[in-house]
Short mmCIF file of C-alpha atoms in Angstrom, two decimals:
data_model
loop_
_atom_site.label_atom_id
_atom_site.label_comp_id
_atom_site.label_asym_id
_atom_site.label_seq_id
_atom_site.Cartn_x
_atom_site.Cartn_y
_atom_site.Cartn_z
CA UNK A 20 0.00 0.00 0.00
CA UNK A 21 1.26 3.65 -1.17
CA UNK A 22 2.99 5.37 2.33
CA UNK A 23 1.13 9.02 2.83
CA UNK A 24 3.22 11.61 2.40
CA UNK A 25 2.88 15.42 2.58
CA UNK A 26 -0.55 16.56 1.47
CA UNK A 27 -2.46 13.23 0.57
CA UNK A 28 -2.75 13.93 -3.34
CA UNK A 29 -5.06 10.85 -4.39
CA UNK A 30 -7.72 12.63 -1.92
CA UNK A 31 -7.37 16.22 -3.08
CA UNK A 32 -8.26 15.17 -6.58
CA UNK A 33 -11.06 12.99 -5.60
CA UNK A 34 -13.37 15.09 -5.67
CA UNK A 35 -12.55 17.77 -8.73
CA UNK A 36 -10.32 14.86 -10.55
CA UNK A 37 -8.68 16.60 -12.90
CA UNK A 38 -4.96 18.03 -12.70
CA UNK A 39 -3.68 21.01 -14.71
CA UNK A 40 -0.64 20.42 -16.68
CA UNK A 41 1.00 24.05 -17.62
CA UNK A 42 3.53 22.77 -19.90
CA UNK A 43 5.16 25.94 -20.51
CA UNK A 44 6.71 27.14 -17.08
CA UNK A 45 8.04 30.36 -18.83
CA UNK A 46 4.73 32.29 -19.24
CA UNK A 47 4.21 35.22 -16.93
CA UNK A 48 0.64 33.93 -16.70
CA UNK A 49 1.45 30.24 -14.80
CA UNK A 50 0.38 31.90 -11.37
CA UNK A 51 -2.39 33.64 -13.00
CA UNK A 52 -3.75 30.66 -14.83
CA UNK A 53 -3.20 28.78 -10.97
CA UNK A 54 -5.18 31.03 -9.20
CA UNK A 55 -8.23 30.92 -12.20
CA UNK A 56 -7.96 26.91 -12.04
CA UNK A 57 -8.16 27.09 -7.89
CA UNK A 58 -10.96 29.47 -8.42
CA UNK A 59 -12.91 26.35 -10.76
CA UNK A 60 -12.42 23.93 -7.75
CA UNK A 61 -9.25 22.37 -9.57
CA UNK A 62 -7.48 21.08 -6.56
CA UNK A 63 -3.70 20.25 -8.04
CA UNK A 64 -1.80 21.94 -11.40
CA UNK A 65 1.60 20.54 -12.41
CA UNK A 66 4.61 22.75 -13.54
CA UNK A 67 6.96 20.59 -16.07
CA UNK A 68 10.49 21.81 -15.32
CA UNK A 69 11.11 22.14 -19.15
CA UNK A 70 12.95 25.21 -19.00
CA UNK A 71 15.84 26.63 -16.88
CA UNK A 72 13.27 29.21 -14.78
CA UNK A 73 10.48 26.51 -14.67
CA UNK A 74 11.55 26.58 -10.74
CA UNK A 75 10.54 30.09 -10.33
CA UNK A 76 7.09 29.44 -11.92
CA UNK A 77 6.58 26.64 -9.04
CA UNK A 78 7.81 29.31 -6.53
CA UNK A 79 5.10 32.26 -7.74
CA UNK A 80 2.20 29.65 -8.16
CA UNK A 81 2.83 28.08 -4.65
CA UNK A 82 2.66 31.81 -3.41
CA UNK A 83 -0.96 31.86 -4.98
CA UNK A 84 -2.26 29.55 -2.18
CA UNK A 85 -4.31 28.52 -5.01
CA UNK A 86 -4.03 25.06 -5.54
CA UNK A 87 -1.50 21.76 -4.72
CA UNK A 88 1.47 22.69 -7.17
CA UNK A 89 3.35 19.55 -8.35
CA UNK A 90 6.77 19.61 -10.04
CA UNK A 91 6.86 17.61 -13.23
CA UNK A 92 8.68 16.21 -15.03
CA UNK A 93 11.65 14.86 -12.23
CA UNK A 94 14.19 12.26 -13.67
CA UNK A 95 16.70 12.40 -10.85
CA UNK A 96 17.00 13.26 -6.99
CA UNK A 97 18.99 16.26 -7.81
CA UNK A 98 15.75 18.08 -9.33
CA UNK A 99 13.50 16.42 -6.68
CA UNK A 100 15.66 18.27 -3.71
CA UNK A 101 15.88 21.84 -6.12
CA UNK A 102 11.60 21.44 -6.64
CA UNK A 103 11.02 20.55 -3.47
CA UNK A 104 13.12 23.66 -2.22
CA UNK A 105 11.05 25.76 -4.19
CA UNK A 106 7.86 24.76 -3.00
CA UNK A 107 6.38 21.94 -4.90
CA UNK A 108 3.40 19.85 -2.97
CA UNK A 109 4.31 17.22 -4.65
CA UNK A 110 6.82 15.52 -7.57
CA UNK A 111 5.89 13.94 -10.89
CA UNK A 112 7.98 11.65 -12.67
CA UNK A 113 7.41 10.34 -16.50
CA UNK A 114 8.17 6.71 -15.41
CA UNK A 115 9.39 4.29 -12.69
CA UNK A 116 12.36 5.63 -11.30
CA UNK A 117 13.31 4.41 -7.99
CA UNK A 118 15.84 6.59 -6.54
CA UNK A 119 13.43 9.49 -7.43
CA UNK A 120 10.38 7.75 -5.38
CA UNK A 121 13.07 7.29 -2.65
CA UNK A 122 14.22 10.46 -2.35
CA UNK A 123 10.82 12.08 -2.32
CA UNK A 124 9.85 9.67 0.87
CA UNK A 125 13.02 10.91 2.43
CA UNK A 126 11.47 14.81 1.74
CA UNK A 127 8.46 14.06 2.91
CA UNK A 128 6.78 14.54 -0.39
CA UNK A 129 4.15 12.37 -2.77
CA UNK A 130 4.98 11.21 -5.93
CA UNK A 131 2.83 10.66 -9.05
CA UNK A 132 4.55 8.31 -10.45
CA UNK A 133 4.62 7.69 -14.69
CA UNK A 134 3.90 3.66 -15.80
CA UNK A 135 2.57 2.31 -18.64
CA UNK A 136 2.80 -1.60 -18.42
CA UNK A 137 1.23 -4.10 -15.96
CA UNK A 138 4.52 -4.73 -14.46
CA UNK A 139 4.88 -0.79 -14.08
CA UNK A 140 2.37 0.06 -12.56
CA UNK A 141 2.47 -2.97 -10.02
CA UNK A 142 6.03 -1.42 -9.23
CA UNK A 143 5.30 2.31 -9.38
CA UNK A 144 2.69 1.40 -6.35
CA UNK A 145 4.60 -0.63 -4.23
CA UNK A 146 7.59 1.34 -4.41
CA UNK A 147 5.18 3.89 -2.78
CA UNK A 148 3.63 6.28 -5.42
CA UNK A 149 0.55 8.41 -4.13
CA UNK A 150 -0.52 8.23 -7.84
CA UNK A 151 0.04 5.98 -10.74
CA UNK A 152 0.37 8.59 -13.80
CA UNK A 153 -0.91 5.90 -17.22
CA UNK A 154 1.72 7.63 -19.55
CA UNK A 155 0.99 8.18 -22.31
CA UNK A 156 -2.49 7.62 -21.94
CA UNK A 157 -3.72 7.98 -25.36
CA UNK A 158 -1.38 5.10 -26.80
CA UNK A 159 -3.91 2.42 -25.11
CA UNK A 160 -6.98 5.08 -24.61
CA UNK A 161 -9.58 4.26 -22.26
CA UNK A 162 -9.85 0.01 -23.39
CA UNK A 163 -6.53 0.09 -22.09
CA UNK A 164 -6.97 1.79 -18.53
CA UNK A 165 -10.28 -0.06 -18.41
CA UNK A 166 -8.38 -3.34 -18.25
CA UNK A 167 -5.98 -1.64 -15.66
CA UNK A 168 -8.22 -0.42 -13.74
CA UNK A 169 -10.30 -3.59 -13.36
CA UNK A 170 -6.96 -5.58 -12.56
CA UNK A 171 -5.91 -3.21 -10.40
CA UNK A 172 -9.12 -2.06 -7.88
CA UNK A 173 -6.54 -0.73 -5.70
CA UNK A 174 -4.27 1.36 -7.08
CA UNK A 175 -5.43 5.24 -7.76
CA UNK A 176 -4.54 5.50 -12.11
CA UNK A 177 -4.45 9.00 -13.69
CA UNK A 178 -4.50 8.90 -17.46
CA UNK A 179 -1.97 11.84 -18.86
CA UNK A 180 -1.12 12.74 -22.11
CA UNK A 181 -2.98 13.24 -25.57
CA UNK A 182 -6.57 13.65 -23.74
CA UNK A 183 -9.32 15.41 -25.18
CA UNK A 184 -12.17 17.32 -23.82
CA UNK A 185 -14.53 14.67 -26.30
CA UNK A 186 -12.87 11.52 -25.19
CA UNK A 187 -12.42 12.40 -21.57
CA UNK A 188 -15.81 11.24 -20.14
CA UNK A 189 -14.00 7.81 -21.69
CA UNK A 190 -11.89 7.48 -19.31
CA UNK A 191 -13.42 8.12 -16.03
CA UNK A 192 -15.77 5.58 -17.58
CA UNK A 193 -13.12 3.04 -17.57
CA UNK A 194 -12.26 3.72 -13.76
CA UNK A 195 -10.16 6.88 -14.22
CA UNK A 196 -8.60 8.05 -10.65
CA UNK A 197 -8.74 11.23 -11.66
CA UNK A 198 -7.06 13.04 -15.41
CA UNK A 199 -4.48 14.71 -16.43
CA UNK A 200 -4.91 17.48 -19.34
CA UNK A 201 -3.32 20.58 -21.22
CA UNK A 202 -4.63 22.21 -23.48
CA UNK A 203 -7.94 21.41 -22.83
CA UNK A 204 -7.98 23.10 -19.67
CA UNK A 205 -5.75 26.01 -20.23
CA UNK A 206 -6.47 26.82 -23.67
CA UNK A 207 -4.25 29.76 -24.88
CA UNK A 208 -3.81 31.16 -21.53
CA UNK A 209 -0.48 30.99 -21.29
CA UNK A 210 0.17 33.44 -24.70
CA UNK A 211 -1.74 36.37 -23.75
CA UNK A 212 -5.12 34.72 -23.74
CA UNK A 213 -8.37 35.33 -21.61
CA UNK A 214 -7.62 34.00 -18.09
CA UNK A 215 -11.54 34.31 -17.08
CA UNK A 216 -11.70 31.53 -20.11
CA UNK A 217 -9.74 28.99 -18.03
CA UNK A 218 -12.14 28.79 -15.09
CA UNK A 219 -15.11 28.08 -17.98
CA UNK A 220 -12.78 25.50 -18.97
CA UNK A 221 -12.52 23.73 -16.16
CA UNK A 222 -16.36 24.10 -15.21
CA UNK A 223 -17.54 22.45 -18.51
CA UNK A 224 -15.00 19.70 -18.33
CA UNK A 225 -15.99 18.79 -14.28
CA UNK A 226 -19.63 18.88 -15.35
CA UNK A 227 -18.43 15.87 -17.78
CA UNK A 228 -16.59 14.45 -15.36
CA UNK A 229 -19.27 14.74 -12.89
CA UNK A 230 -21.83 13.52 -15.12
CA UNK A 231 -20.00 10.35 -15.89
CA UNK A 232 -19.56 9.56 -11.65
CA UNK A 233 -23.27 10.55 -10.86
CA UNK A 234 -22.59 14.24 -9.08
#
């Protein structure tokens, strides 16, 4: 069973169960689009660390108090100590990496952990990942996480990567922990576009959600 670490991750997203992925940590507008997603009830965003000031962008949106800021994507303990020191909730990685997962435990933080086969994901969880992160998602699409999810009753999975706003209500269907998304979410946000736009976003695509779970 995953160890609890830090805020407990798999609950925040239970109930709005979708998390935020602002892929381009170099906008001025991360914090802004942060605080509009908190505002929709989105409980956790994630910051990939794609760019050398992607740590400052975890830094200002932590400050926001808006939501659970994860640091994504961490291949080595090295960036999990430098995210962590910034401010990041919590730590995403884009597959199984051990010494990551252990030196996130020692931090006191949870990890979403990336897996894609059976074997993966079985390993992900007992090496103590609050999340198992399907990656990439849209390679198998919901048939896939369906037969996951029904091997699996006890392991929290979060599809990520290449979902849509049309195929979404797919995947919560097939037993979805909660989902990961883009562009969906933030639209063009992050270029100079309409940050009010983000919360309406976020409200149509948890009415899908919601509509799928019953509420």
């Amino acid at each position: 069973m995953a160890k609890t670490l830090g805020p407990d991750i798999a609950a925040e997203v239970a109930g709005t169960p979708l998390i935020a992925m602002l892929t381009e940590p170099e906008s001025p507008a991360v914090p802004g689009v942060t605080e509009e997603l908190g505002k929709a009830g989105i409980r956790a965003v994630e910051i990939t660390l794609t760019s050398p000031n992607a740590l400052r962008s975890v830094e200002r949106s932590v400050a926001t108090g808006a939501a659970l800021v994860g640091a994504g994507t961490i291949r080595d303990r090295e960036t999990a100590v430098r995210a962590v020191e910034a401010g990041a909730h919590y730590l995403l990685t884009p597959g199984v990496l051990p010494d990551v997962l252990d030196e996130a435990h020692r931090l006191g933080v949870p990890v979403v952990c990336g897996a894609f086969t059976t074997t993966e994901v079985m390993e992900a969880w007992r090496l103590g990942a609050a999340l198992v992160k399907l990656f990439p998602a849209r390679l198998g699409g919901p048939a896939y996480l369906a037969s996951l999810t029904m091997a699996f009753t006890d392991i929290p999975i979060v599809p990520t990567g290449g979902i849509t706003a049309e195929d979404l209500p797919d995947y919560f269907r097939a037993g979805a922990h909660a989902a990961a998304l883009g562009r969906p979410l933030v639209g063009d946000a992050l270029h100079g576009g309409n940050l009010s736009d983000v919360r309406h976003r976020a409200a149509d695509l948890l009415d899908r959600v919601r509509a799928v779970r019953g509420g």
